[in-house]
Short mmCIF file of C-alpha atoms and ligand atoms in Angstrom, two decimals:
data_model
loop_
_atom_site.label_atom_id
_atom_site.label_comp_id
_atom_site.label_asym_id
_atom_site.label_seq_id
_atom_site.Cartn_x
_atom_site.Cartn_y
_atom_site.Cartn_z
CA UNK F 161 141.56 215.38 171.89
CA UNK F 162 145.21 214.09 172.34
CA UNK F 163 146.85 214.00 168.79
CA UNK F 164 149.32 211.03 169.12
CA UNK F 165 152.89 211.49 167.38
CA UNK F 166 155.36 208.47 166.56
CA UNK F 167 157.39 209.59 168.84
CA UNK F 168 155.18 210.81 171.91
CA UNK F 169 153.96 206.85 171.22
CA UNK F 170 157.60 205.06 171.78
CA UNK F 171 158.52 207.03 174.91
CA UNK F 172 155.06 206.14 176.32
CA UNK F 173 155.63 202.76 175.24
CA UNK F 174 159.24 202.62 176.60
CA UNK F 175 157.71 204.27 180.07
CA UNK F 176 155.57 201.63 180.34
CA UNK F 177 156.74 198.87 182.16
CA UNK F 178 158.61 201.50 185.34
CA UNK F 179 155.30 202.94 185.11
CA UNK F 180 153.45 199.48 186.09
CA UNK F 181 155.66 198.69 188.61
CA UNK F 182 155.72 202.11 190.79
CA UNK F 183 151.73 201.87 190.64
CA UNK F 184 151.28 198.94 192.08
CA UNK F 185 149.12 199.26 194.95
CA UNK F 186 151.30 198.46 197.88
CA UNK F 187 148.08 196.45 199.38
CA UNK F 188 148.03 194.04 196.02
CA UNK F 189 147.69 190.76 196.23
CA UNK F 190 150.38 187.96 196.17
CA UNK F 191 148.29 185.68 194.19
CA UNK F 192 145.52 187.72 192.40
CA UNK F 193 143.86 184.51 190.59
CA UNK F 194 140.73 184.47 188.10
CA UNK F 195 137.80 181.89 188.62
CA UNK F 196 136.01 181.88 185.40
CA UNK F 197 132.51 179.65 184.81
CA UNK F 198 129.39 179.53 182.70
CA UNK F 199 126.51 180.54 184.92
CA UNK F 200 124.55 184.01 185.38
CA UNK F 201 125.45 185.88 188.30
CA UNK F 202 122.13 184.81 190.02
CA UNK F 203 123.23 181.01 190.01
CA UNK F 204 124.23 179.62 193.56
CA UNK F 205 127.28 178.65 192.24
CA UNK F 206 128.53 182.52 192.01
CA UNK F 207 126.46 183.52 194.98
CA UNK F 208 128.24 181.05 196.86
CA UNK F 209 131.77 181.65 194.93
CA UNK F 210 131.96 184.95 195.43
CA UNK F 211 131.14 184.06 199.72
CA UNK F 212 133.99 181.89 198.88
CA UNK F 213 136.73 184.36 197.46
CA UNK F 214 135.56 186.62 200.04
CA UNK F 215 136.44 184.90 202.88
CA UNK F 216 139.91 183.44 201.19
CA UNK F 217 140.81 187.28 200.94
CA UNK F 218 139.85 187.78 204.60
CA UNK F 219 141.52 184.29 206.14
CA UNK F 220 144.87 184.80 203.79
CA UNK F 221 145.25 188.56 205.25
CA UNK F 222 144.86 189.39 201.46
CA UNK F 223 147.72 187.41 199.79
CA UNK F 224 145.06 185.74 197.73
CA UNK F 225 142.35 187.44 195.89
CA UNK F 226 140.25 185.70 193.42
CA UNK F 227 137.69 187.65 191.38
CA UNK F 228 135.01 186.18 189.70
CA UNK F 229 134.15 186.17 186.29
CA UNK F 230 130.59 184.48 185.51
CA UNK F 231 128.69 184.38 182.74
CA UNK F 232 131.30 182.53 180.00
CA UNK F 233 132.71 186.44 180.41
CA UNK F 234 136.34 185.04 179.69
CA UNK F 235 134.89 182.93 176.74
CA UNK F 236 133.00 179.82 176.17
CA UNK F 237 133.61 176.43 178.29
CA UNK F 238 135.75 174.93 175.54
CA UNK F 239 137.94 178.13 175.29
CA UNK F 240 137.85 178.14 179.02
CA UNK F 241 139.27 174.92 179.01
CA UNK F 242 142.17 176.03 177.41
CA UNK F 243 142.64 179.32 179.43
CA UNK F 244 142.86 176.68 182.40
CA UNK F 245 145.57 174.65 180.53
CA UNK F 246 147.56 177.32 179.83
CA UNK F 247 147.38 179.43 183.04
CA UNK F 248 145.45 181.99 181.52
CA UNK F 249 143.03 181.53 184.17
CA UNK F 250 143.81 180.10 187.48
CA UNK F 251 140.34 178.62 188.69
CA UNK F 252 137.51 176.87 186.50
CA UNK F 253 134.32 175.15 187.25
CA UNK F 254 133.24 172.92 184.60
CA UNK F 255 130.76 170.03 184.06
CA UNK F 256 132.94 166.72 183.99
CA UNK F 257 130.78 165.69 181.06
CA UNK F 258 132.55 168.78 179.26
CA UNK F 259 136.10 167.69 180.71
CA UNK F 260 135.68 164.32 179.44
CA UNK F 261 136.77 165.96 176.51
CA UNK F 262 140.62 165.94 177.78
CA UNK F 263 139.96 163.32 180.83
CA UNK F 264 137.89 160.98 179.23
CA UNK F 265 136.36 158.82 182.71
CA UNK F 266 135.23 162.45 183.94
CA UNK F 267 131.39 162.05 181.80
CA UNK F 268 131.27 158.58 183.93
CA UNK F 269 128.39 160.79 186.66
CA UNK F 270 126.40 161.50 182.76
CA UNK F 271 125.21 157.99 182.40
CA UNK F 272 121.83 158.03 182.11
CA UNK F 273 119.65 157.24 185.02
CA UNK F 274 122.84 156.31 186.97
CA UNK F 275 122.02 157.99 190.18
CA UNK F 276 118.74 157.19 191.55
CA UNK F 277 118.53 160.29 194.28
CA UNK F 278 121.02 162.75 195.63
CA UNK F 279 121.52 159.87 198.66
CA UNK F 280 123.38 158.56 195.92
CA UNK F 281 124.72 161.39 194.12
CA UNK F 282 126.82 162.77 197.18
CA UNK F 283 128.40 159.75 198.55
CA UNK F 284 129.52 158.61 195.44
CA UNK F 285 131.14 162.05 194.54
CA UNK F 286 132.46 163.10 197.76
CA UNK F 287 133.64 159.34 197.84
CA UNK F 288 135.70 156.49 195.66
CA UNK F 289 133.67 157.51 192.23
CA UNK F 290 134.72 161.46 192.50
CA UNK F 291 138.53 159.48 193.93
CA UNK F 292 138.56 157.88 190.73
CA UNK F 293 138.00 160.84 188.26
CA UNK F 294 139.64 163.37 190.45
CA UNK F 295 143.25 160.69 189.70
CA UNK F 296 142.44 160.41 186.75
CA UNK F 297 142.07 164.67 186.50
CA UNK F 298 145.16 165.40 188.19
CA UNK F 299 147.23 163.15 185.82
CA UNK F 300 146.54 165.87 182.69
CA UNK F 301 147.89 169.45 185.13
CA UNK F 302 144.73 170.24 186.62
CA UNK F 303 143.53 169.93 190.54
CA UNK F 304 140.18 169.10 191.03
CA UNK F 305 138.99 170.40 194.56
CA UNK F 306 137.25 167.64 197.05
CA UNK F 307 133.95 169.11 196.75
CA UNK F 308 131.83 169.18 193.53
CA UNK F 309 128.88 171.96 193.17
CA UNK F 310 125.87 170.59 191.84
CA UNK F 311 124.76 171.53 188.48
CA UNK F 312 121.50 169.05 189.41
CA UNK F 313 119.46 166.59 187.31
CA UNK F 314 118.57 167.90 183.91
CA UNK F 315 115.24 168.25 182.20
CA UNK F 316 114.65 168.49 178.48
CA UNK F 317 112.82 171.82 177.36
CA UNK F 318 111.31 172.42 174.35
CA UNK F 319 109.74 175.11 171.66
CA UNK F 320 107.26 173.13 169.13
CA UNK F 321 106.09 170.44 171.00
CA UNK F 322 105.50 168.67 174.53
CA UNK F 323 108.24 165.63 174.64
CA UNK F 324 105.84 162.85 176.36
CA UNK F 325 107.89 159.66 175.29
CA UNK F 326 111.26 158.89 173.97
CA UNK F 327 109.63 158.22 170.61
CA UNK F 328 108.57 162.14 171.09
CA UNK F 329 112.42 163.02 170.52
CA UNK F 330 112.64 161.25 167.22
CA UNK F 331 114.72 163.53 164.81
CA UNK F 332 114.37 165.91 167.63
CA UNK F 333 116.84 169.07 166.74
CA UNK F 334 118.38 169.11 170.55
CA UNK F 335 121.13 171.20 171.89
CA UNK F 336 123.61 169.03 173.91
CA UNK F 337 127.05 170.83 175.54
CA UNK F 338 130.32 169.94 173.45
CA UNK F 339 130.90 165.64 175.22
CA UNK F 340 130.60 162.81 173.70
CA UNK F 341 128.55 161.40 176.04
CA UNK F 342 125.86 163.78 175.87
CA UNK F 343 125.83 163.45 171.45
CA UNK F 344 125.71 159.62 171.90
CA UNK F 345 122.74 159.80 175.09
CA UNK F 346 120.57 162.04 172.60
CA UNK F 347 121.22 160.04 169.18
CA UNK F 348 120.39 156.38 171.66
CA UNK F 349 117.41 158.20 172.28
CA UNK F 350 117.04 158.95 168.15
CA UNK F 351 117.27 162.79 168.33
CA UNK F 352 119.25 165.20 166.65
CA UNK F 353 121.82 166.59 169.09
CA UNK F 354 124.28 169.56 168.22
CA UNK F 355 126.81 170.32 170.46
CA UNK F 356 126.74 173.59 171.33
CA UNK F 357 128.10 175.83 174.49
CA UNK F 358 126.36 177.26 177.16
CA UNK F 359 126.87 180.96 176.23
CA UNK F 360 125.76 180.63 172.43
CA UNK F 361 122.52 178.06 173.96
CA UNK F 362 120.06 180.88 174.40
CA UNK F 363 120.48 182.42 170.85
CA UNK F 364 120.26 179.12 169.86
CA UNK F 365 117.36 178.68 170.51
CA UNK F 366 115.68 182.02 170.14
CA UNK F 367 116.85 181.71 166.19
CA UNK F 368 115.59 178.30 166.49
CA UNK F 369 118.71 176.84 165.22
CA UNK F 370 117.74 174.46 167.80
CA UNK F 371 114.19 173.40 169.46
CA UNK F 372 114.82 172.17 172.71
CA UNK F 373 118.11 172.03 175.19
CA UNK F 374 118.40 169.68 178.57
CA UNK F 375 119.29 171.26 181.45
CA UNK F 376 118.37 171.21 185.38
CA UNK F 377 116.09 173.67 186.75
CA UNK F 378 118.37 176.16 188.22
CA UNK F 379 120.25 176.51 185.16
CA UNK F 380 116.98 176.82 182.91
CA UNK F 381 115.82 179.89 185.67
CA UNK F 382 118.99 181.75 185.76
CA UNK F 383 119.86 181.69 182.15
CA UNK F 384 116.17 182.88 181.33
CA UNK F 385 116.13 179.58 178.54
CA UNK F 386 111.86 179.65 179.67
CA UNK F 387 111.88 182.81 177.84
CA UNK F 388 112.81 180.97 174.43
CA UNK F 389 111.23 177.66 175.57
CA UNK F 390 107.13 176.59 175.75
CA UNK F 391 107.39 172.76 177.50
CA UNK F 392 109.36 171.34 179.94
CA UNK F 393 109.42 167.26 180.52
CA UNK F 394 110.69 165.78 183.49
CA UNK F 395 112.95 163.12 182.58
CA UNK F 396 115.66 163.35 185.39
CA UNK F 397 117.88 161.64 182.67
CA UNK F 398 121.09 162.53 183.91
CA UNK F 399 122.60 164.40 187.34
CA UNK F 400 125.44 166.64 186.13
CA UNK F 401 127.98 168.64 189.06
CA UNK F 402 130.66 171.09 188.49
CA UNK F 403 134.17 169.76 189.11
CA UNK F 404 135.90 173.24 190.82
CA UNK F 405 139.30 173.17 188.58
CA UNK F 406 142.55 174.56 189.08
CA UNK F 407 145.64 175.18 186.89
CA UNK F 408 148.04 172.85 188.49
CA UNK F 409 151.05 175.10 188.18
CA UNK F 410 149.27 178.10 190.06
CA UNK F 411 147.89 175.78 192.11
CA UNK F 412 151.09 174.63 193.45
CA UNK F 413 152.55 178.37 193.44
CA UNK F 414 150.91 179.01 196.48
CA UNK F 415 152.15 177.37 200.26
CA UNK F 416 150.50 174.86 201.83
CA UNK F 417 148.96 177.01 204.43
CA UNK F 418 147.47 179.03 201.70
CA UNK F 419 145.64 176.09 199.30
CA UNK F 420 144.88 174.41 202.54
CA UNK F 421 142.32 177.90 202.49
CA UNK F 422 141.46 178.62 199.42
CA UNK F 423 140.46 174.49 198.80
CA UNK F 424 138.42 174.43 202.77
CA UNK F 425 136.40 177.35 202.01
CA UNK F 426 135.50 176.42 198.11
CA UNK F 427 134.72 173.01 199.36
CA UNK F 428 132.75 175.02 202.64
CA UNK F 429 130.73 177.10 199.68
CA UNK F 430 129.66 174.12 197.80
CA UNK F 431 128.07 172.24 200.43
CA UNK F 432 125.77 175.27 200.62
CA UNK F 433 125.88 175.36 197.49
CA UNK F 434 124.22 172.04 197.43
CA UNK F 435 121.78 173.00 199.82
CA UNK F 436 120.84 175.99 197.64
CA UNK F 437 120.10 174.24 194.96
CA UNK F 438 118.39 171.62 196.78
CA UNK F 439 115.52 174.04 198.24
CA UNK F 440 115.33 175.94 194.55
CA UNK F 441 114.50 172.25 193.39
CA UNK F 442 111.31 172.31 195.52
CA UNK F 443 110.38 175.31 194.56
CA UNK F 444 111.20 176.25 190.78
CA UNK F 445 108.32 174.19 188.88
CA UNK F 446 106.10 176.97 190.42
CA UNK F 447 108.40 179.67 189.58
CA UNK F 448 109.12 178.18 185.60
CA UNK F 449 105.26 177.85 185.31
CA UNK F 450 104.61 181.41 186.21
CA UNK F 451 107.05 182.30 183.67
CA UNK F 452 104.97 180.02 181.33
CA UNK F 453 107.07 177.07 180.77
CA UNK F 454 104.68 174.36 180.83
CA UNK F 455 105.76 170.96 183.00
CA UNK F 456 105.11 167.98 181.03
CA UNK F 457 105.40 164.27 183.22
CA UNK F 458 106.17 161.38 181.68
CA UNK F 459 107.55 158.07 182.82
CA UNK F 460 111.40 158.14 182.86
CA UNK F 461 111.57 154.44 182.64
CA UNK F 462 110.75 154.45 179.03
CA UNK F 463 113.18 156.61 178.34
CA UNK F 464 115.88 154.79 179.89
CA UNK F 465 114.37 151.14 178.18
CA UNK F 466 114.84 153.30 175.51
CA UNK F 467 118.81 153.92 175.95
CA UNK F 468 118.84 149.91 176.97
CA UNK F 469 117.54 149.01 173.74
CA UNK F 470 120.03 151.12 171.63
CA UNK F 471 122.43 149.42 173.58
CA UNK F 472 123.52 152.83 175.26
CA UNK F 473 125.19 151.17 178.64
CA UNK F 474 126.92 148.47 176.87
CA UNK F 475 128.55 150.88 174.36
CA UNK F 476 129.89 152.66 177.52
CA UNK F 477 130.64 150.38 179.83
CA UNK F 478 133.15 149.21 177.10
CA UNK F 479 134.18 152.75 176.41
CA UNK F 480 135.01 153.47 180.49
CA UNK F 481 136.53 150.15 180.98
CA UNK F 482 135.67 147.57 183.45
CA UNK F 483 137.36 149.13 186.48
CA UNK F 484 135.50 152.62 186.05
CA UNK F 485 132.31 150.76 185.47
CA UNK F 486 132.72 148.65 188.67
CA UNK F 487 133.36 151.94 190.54
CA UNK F 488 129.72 153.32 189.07
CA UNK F 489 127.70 150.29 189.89
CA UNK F 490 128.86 149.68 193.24
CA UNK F 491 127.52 153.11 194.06
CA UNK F 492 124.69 152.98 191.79
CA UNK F 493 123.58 149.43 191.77
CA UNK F 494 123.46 147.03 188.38
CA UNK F 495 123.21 149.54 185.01
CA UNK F 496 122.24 146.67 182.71
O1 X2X E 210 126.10 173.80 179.33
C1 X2X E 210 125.18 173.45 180.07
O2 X2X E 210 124.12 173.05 179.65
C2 X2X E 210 125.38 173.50 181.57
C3 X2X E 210 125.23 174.92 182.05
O3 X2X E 210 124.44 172.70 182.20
C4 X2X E 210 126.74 172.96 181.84
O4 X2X E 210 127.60 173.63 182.32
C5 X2X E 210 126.97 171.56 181.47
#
């Protein structure tokens, strides 16, 4: 065992900083940059990251390197949020339900029931509704890349009971992420929502500080929430994508020529991405109910008459402003 003296302590501490520089490997990277986000390594959206940051190492000639940390490994999504302010971390995928919390048009995709199918989802995201938010994004030092990933539609899970009808979720203790939106969606509905974030959500639930969550399929698989969960209801109340976030400052640090990489094959990797999630859509209900989640069908109509009735859309139509609204519907269609 080394026995450390005060002095033996300064000189290494004074050595330091020559020592860092003469080992840096002579092959390291110009722009070694962290992308931090909340899903298990298993998710597409790290499969298809990582594919990503692999071939930005290989096009760039290794100037850029981005590793991957998944799993909320660099902290929670509301401390990530910060780390992305700050610079701490470089690149950040985050729900824009979440982000409303500094760019408050970003929970505008959460409304409930908005988007019919994915023929609507896309166009409307890749087109003048994703325009919108992504302005609106760039205005508080973050760059929000062209392509979204898909997070999908979410599903409300349960321990105690099957959730049939909206009435089902009265006083309902519900875990909802940290947005407003998603607290006023489950209250409208007359649960009990506590924000929570996705890292702490499975030992949520397992103490049963909570009895059910909402979340889409892929997420519910990957983060193992069927172990700590009996019933699963189909209410497709919501499709929720990952905006892929940079800090704006180390965004710009790099050329042209460089982003112009980096952004193509992140945007490349979620179209995949998409299509990933897409074909784990048709198959997970087989893959949950092996696990012994049991699917529950309802009629989502009744639960969005139910949203109607506690005057849910007019509350944020108001709240998002006519303009945002008007960008919504004309993708959408009427909301109410
Ligand atoms: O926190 C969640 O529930 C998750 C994983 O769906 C989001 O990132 C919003």
């Amino acid at each position: 065992m080394t026995r450390l003296t005060r002095r033996s302590v300064l000189v290494a501490g004074a050595a330091l900083p020559l020592f860092s520089i003469n080992s840096r490997p002579a092959h390291a990277a110009e722009f070694a940059y962290k992308f931090a986000n909340n899903a298990t390594d298993s998710h597409p959206l790290n499969v298809r990251g990582k594919e990503a940051a692999a071939r930005v190492k290989e096009k760039t000639g290794g100037r850029v390197d981005i590793q991957v940390f998944p799993n909320s490994q660099l902290g929670s999504d509301t401390d990530t949020l910060s780390q992305l302010r700050s610079g701490a971390v470089e690149f950040f995928t985050l729900s824009g339900l979440i982000l409303s919390t500094l760019v408050p048009v970003a929970s505008i995709n959460g409304i409930g029931f908005a988007f019919k199918d994915y023929g609507q989802v896309w166009p409307a995201m890749d087109g003048a509704l994703g325009s919108h938010v992504r302005a609106e994004i760039a205005k508080r030092g973050l760059y929000a890349f062209g392509k979204q990933y898909d997070n999908g539609y979410r599903q409300i899970t349960s321990s105690t009971k099957p959730i049939k009808t909206p009435e089902d979720l009265n006083g309902f203790k519900i875990r909802v992420p940290p947005s407003p939106l998603w607290t006023s969606m489950f209250k409208a509905f007359g649960a009990a929502p506590t924000s929570i974030n996705f890292s702490e959500t499975y030992s949520a639930l397992q103490t049963r500080l909570v009895d059910g969550q909402e979340n889409p399929l892929a997420i519910i698989e990957t983060g193992k929430l069927y172990e700590v969960q009996k019933y699963l209801t189909v209410t497709n109340h919501m499709w929720d994508g990952f905006w892929f976030l940079a800090n704006k400052k180390a965004w710009e640090a790099m050329p042209a020529d460089v982003r112009a990489i980096v952004e193509a094959e992140f945007n490349a990797s979620a179209i995949t991405q998409r299509e990933d999630i897409a074909k784990l859509n048709a198959t997970l209900q087989g893959t949950l109910e092996s696990k012994g989640l049991q699917f529950v069908q309802t009629d989502a109509a009744l639960f969005r008459a139910a949203l109607k009735k506690a005057g849910f859309y007019a509350e944020w139509k108001e709240k998002f402003g006519a303009e945002a609204w008007k960008v919504l519907e004309d993708a959408v269609g009427g909301l109410a």
